[in-house]
């Protein structure tokens, strides 16, 4: 589904991603872990072309994406992204937020977007909030709207960058549950998170990044119970 070969990214002199080789299979859930500054967000942003790589290849569904040649907006439609801060449109209702991109970007009719939007809100458990404004929602509800909004573009892959980090602890579970449901339906997902319980339960693979490199990758059980690399061990003992 995604294949990355020898990806390099610099911010000025700062070499942030160093020869990254990375792949995600269809319906796979990959959890990306690593210390602050190790390059996790940059990696996701490169996959979504919010950041442009300096070198390397990125294939999405077997096609190499070259942002200079290809229409990046089209590619972005295939790759949904959910951030720590949800950035909902405050002046639009919940349903309005979910309908925005399909009508504005894809040219879907309002009635069709409404129908699909309502189905998505149902799916994330917020059907009854369709006509409320975001300011009336809890953080967990806002994040579920953000997930529905990303799904409205019918992405083939969903990227999550610390989707629960900004939430009060009691609201984390409902967002993780929504993500679990998506995983169960077979959505291909790359998730940056500090929720190791989620990683153990839902991830097919855990990828540990350190200073811009992938140091270790394996099944959650292997990584958490029997990490091979010293740096992985040190990182895990610092957070678990
Ligand atoms: P965190 O866990 O804190 O979110 P991260 O693993 O997501 O960290 P990144 O945000 O990818 O790390 O940052 C990797 C490196 O790239 C850091 O040194 C950071 O300062 C730098 N960096 C990230 N974004 C930019 C930017 N837009 N401009 C300049 N430097 C950046
Ligand atoms: Mg980050």
Coordinates of C-alpha atoms and ligand atoms in Angstrom, one line a residue:
X1 CA 0.0 0.0 0.0
X2 CA 2.8 2.4 1.0
X3 CA 6.4 1.8 0.2
X4 CA 9.2 4.2 1.0
X5 CA 12.8 3.7 -0.2
X6 CA 15.8 5.6 1.1
X7 CA 13.7 8.6 2.2
X8 CA 15.8 11.6 3.3
X9 CA 14.5 14.9 4.7
X10 CA 16.4 17.9 5.9
X11 CA 15.2 21.1 7.6
X12 CA 18.2 23.3 6.7
X13 CA 21.2 21.5 8.1
X14 CA 19.1 19.3 10.3
X15 CA 19.0 15.8 8.8
X16 CA 15.6 14.7 10.1
X17 CA 14.9 11.5 8.1
X18 CA 17.9 9.3 7.3
X19 CA 17.6 6.8 4.5
X20 CA 14.2 5.5 5.8
X21 CA 12.9 2.3 4.3
X22 CA 9.4 1.7 5.3
X23 CA 6.4 -0.2 4.0
X24 CA 2.8 -0.7 5.0
X25 CA 0.7 -3.5 3.6
X26 CA -3.0 -3.2 2.8
X27 CA -5.1 -3.4 6.0
X28 CA -2.0 -3.3 8.2
X29 CA -1.9 -1.2 11.3
X30 CA 1.6 0.2 12.0
X31 CA 2.3 2.1 15.2
X32 CA 5.3 4.4 15.1
X33 CA 7.0 5.1 18.3
X34 CA 10.1 7.1 19.3
X35 CA 11.4 10.0 21.4
X36 CA 10.4 13.6 20.8
X37 CA 12.3 14.9 17.8
X38 CA 13.0 11.5 16.3
X39 CA 11.1 12.3 13.1
X40 CA 7.7 10.6 13.5
X41 CA 5.6 13.6 12.5
X42 CA 7.9 14.5 9.7
X43 CA 7.7 11.0 8.4
X44 CA 3.8 11.1 8.4
X45 CA 3.9 14.5 6.8
X46 CA 6.1 13.3 4.0
X47 CA 3.7 10.4 3.4
X48 CA 0.9 12.9 3.0
X49 CA 3.1 15.4 1.0
X50 CA 2.6 18.1 3.6
X51 CA 6.4 18.1 3.7
X52 CA 8.5 17.5 0.6
X53 CA 11.2 14.9 0.8
X54 CA 14.7 15.8 -0.3
X55 CA 15.4 12.4 -1.8
X56 CA 14.1 8.9 -1.9
X57 CA 11.0 7.2 -3.4
X58 CA 7.5 7.1 -2.1
X59 CA 5.1 4.6 -3.7
X60 CA 1.4 4.7 -3.0
X61 CA -0.5 1.6 -4.2
X62 CA 2.4 0.7 -6.5
X63 CA 2.7 4.1 -8.1
X64 CA 5.6 6.4 -7.4
X65 CA 4.4 9.8 -6.3
X66 CA 6.5 12.7 -7.6
X67 CA 5.0 15.9 -6.2
X68 CA 6.6 17.9 -9.0
X69 CA 4.8 16.0 -11.6
X70 CA 1.7 14.6 -9.9
X71 CA -1.2 16.3 -8.6
X72 CA -0.5 16.3 -4.9
X73 CA -4.1 17.1 -4.0
X74 CA -5.2 13.9 -5.7
X75 CA -2.7 11.9 -3.7
X76 CA -3.7 13.6 -0.5
X77 CA -7.2 12.4 -1.0
X78 CA -6.0 8.8 -0.8
X79 CA -4.2 9.5 2.4
X80 CA -6.3 10.8 5.3
X81 CA -4.6 12.5 8.2
X82 CA -5.7 13.2 11.8
X83 CA -3.6 15.5 14.0
X84 CA -3.3 16.1 17.7
X85 CA -5.2 19.3 17.3
X86 CA -8.4 18.8 15.4
X87 CA -8.7 22.2 13.7
X88 CA -12.4 21.9 13.0
X89 CA -14.1 24.8 11.2
X90 CA -15.6 26.6 14.2
X91 CA -18.3 28.4 12.1
X92 CA -19.6 25.1 10.6
X93 CA -21.7 22.5 12.2
X94 CA -20.4 19.0 12.9
X95 CA -22.1 17.8 9.7
X96 CA -20.9 20.9 7.8
X97 CA -17.3 20.0 8.8
X98 CA -17.6 16.5 7.5
X99 CA -19.3 17.6 4.3
X100 CA -16.8 20.4 3.5
X101 CA -14.0 18.5 1.6
X102 CA -16.2 16.1 -0.4
X103 CA -18.3 19.0 -1.7
X104 CA -15.5 21.6 -2.1
X105 CA -12.6 19.3 -3.3
X106 CA -14.4 16.4 -4.9
X107 CA -17.4 18.2 -6.1
X108 CA -19.9 15.8 -4.5
X109 CA -23.5 17.1 -4.5
X110 CA -24.7 18.5 -1.2
X111 CA -27.3 15.8 -0.8
X112 CA -24.9 13.0 -1.4
X113 CA -22.3 14.5 1.0
X114 CA -25.0 14.9 3.6
X115 CA -26.0 11.3 3.3
X116 CA -22.5 10.1 3.5
X117 CA -21.6 12.5 6.3
X118 CA -24.5 11.3 8.4
X119 CA -23.4 7.7 8.0
X120 CA -19.9 8.6 9.1
X121 CA -21.1 10.5 12.1
X122 CA -23.2 7.4 13.0
X123 CA -20.1 5.3 12.7
X124 CA -18.1 7.5 15.1
X125 CA -21.0 7.6 17.5
X126 CA -22.0 11.3 16.9
X127 CA -25.1 11.1 14.8
X128 CA -27.0 13.2 17.4
X129 CA -24.4 16.0 17.3
X130 CA -24.7 16.6 13.5
X131 CA -26.2 20.0 13.9
X132 CA -24.1 21.2 16.8
X133 CA -21.1 23.5 16.5
X134 CA -17.7 22.2 17.5
X135 CA -17.5 24.6 20.5
X136 CA -20.3 22.5 22.1
X137 CA -18.3 19.3 21.9
X138 CA -15.8 17.6 24.2
X139 CA -12.3 17.1 23.0
X140 CA -12.9 13.4 22.4
X141 CA -16.0 14.2 20.4
X142 CA -14.1 16.8 18.3
X143 CA -11.4 14.3 17.6
X144 CA -14.1 11.8 16.4
X145 CA -15.5 14.5 14.1
X146 CA -12.0 15.0 12.8
X147 CA -11.8 11.3 12.1
X148 CA -15.1 11.3 10.3
X149 CA -14.0 14.4 8.3
X150 CA -10.9 12.6 7.1
X151 CA -12.9 9.5 6.3
X152 CA -15.4 11.6 4.2
X153 CA -12.7 11.7 1.5
X154 CA -12.7 7.9 1.3
X155 CA -9.0 7.6 1.9
X156 CA -7.2 4.3 1.4
X157 CA -4.8 5.0 4.2
X158 CA -5.3 6.9 7.4
X159 CA -2.4 8.6 9.2
X160 CA -2.8 9.5 12.9
X161 CA -0.3 11.9 14.6
X162 CA -0.8 11.6 18.4
X163 CA -4.6 11.8 18.0
X164 CA -5.2 11.4 21.8
X165 CA -2.3 13.5 23.2
X166 CA -4.2 16.7 23.6
X167 CA -7.2 15.0 25.3
X168 CA -8.1 14.7 29.0
X169 CA -7.4 11.1 30.1
X170 CA -11.0 10.2 30.4
X171 CA -11.6 11.1 26.7
X172 CA -8.8 9.0 25.3
X173 CA -10.7 5.7 25.3
X174 CA -13.5 6.8 23.0
X175 CA -11.1 8.0 20.3
X176 CA -9.0 4.8 20.6
X177 CA -12.2 2.8 20.3
X178 CA -13.1 4.6 17.1
X179 CA -9.6 3.8 15.7
X180 CA -9.9 0.2 16.8
X181 CA -13.2 0.0 14.9
X182 CA -11.6 1.4 11.8
X183 CA -8.8 -1.1 12.1
X184 CA -11.2 -4.0 12.4
X185 CA -12.9 -2.9 9.2
X186 CA -9.6 -3.3 7.5
X187 CA -8.5 0.3 7.2
X188 CA -4.7 0.7 6.5
X189 CA -3.3 2.8 9.3
X190 CA -0.1 4.4 10.4
X191 CA -0.4 5.7 14.0
X192 CA 2.0 7.8 16.0
X193 CA 1.0 7.3 19.6
X194 CA 2.2 7.0 23.2
X195 CA -0.7 4.7 23.9
X196 CA 1.2 1.4 24.3
X197 CA -2.0 -0.5 25.2
X198 CA -3.4 0.5 21.9
X199 CA -0.2 -0.6 20.2
X200 CA -0.2 -4.0 21.9
X201 CA -3.8 -4.6 21.1
X202 CA -4.3 -3.2 17.6
X203 CA -0.9 -2.9 15.9
X204 CA 0.2 -5.5 13.5
X205 CA 3.7 -4.0 13.6
X206 CA 5.5 -1.5 15.8
X207 CA 8.2 0.7 14.3
X208 CA 10.7 2.3 16.6
X209 CA 12.4 5.5 15.3
X210 CA 15.5 7.1 16.8
X211 CA 17.2 10.2 15.5
X212 CA 15.7 10.0 12.1
X213 CA 16.3 6.3 11.6
X214 CA 14.2 3.2 11.9
X215 CA 16.1 1.2 14.6
X216 CA 13.8 -1.7 15.1
X217 CA 10.5 -3.1 13.8
X218 CA 8.5 -6.1 14.8
X219 CA 5.2 -7.5 16.2
X220 CA 4.1 -5.6 19.3
X221 CA 4.8 -8.6 21.5
X222 CA 8.4 -8.9 20.2
X223 CA 9.1 -5.2 20.5
X224 CA 7.6 -4.8 24.0
X225 CA 8.7 -8.0 25.5
X226 CA 11.9 -8.8 23.8
X227 CA 13.4 -5.7 22.1
X228 CA 16.6 -6.6 20.4
X229 CA 18.2 -3.1 20.2
X230 CA 19.5 -1.4 23.3
X231 CA 18.1 1.9 22.2
X232 CA 14.6 0.4 21.9
X233 CA 15.0 -1.1 25.4
X234 CA 16.1 2.2 26.8
X235 CA 13.2 4.1 25.1
X236 CA 10.6 1.6 26.3
X237 CA 11.9 1.6 29.9
X238 CA 11.6 5.4 29.9
X239 CA 7.9 5.3 28.9
X240 CA 6.4 2.1 30.3
Ligands
LIG1 P1 7.4 14.7 18.9 O1 7.3 13.4 19.6 O2 7.9 15.8 19.8 O3 6.1 15.1 18.1 P2 8.6 13.9 16.3 O4 9.2 12.5 16.4 O5 7.3 14.0 15.7 O6 8.6 14.5 17.8 P3 9.4 15.8 14.3 O7 8.3 16.7 14.6 O8 9.2 14.9 13.1 O9 9.6 14.8 15.6 O10 10.7 16.5 14.3 C1 12.0 16.0 13.9 C2 13.0 17.1 13.8 O11 12.7 18.0 12.7 C3 13.2 17.9 15.0 O12 14.5 18.2 15.2 C4 12.4 19.2 14.7 O13 12.9 20.3 15.4 C5 12.6 19.3 13.2 N1 11.5 19.9 12.5 C6 10.2 19.4 12.4 N2 9.4 20.2 11.7 C7 10.2 21.3 11.3 C8 9.9 22.4 10.5 N3 8.8 22.7 10.0 N4 11.0 23.3 10.3 C9 12.2 23.0 10.9 N5 12.5 22.0 11.6 C10 11.5 21.1 11.8
LIG2 MG1 5.4 14.7 16.4

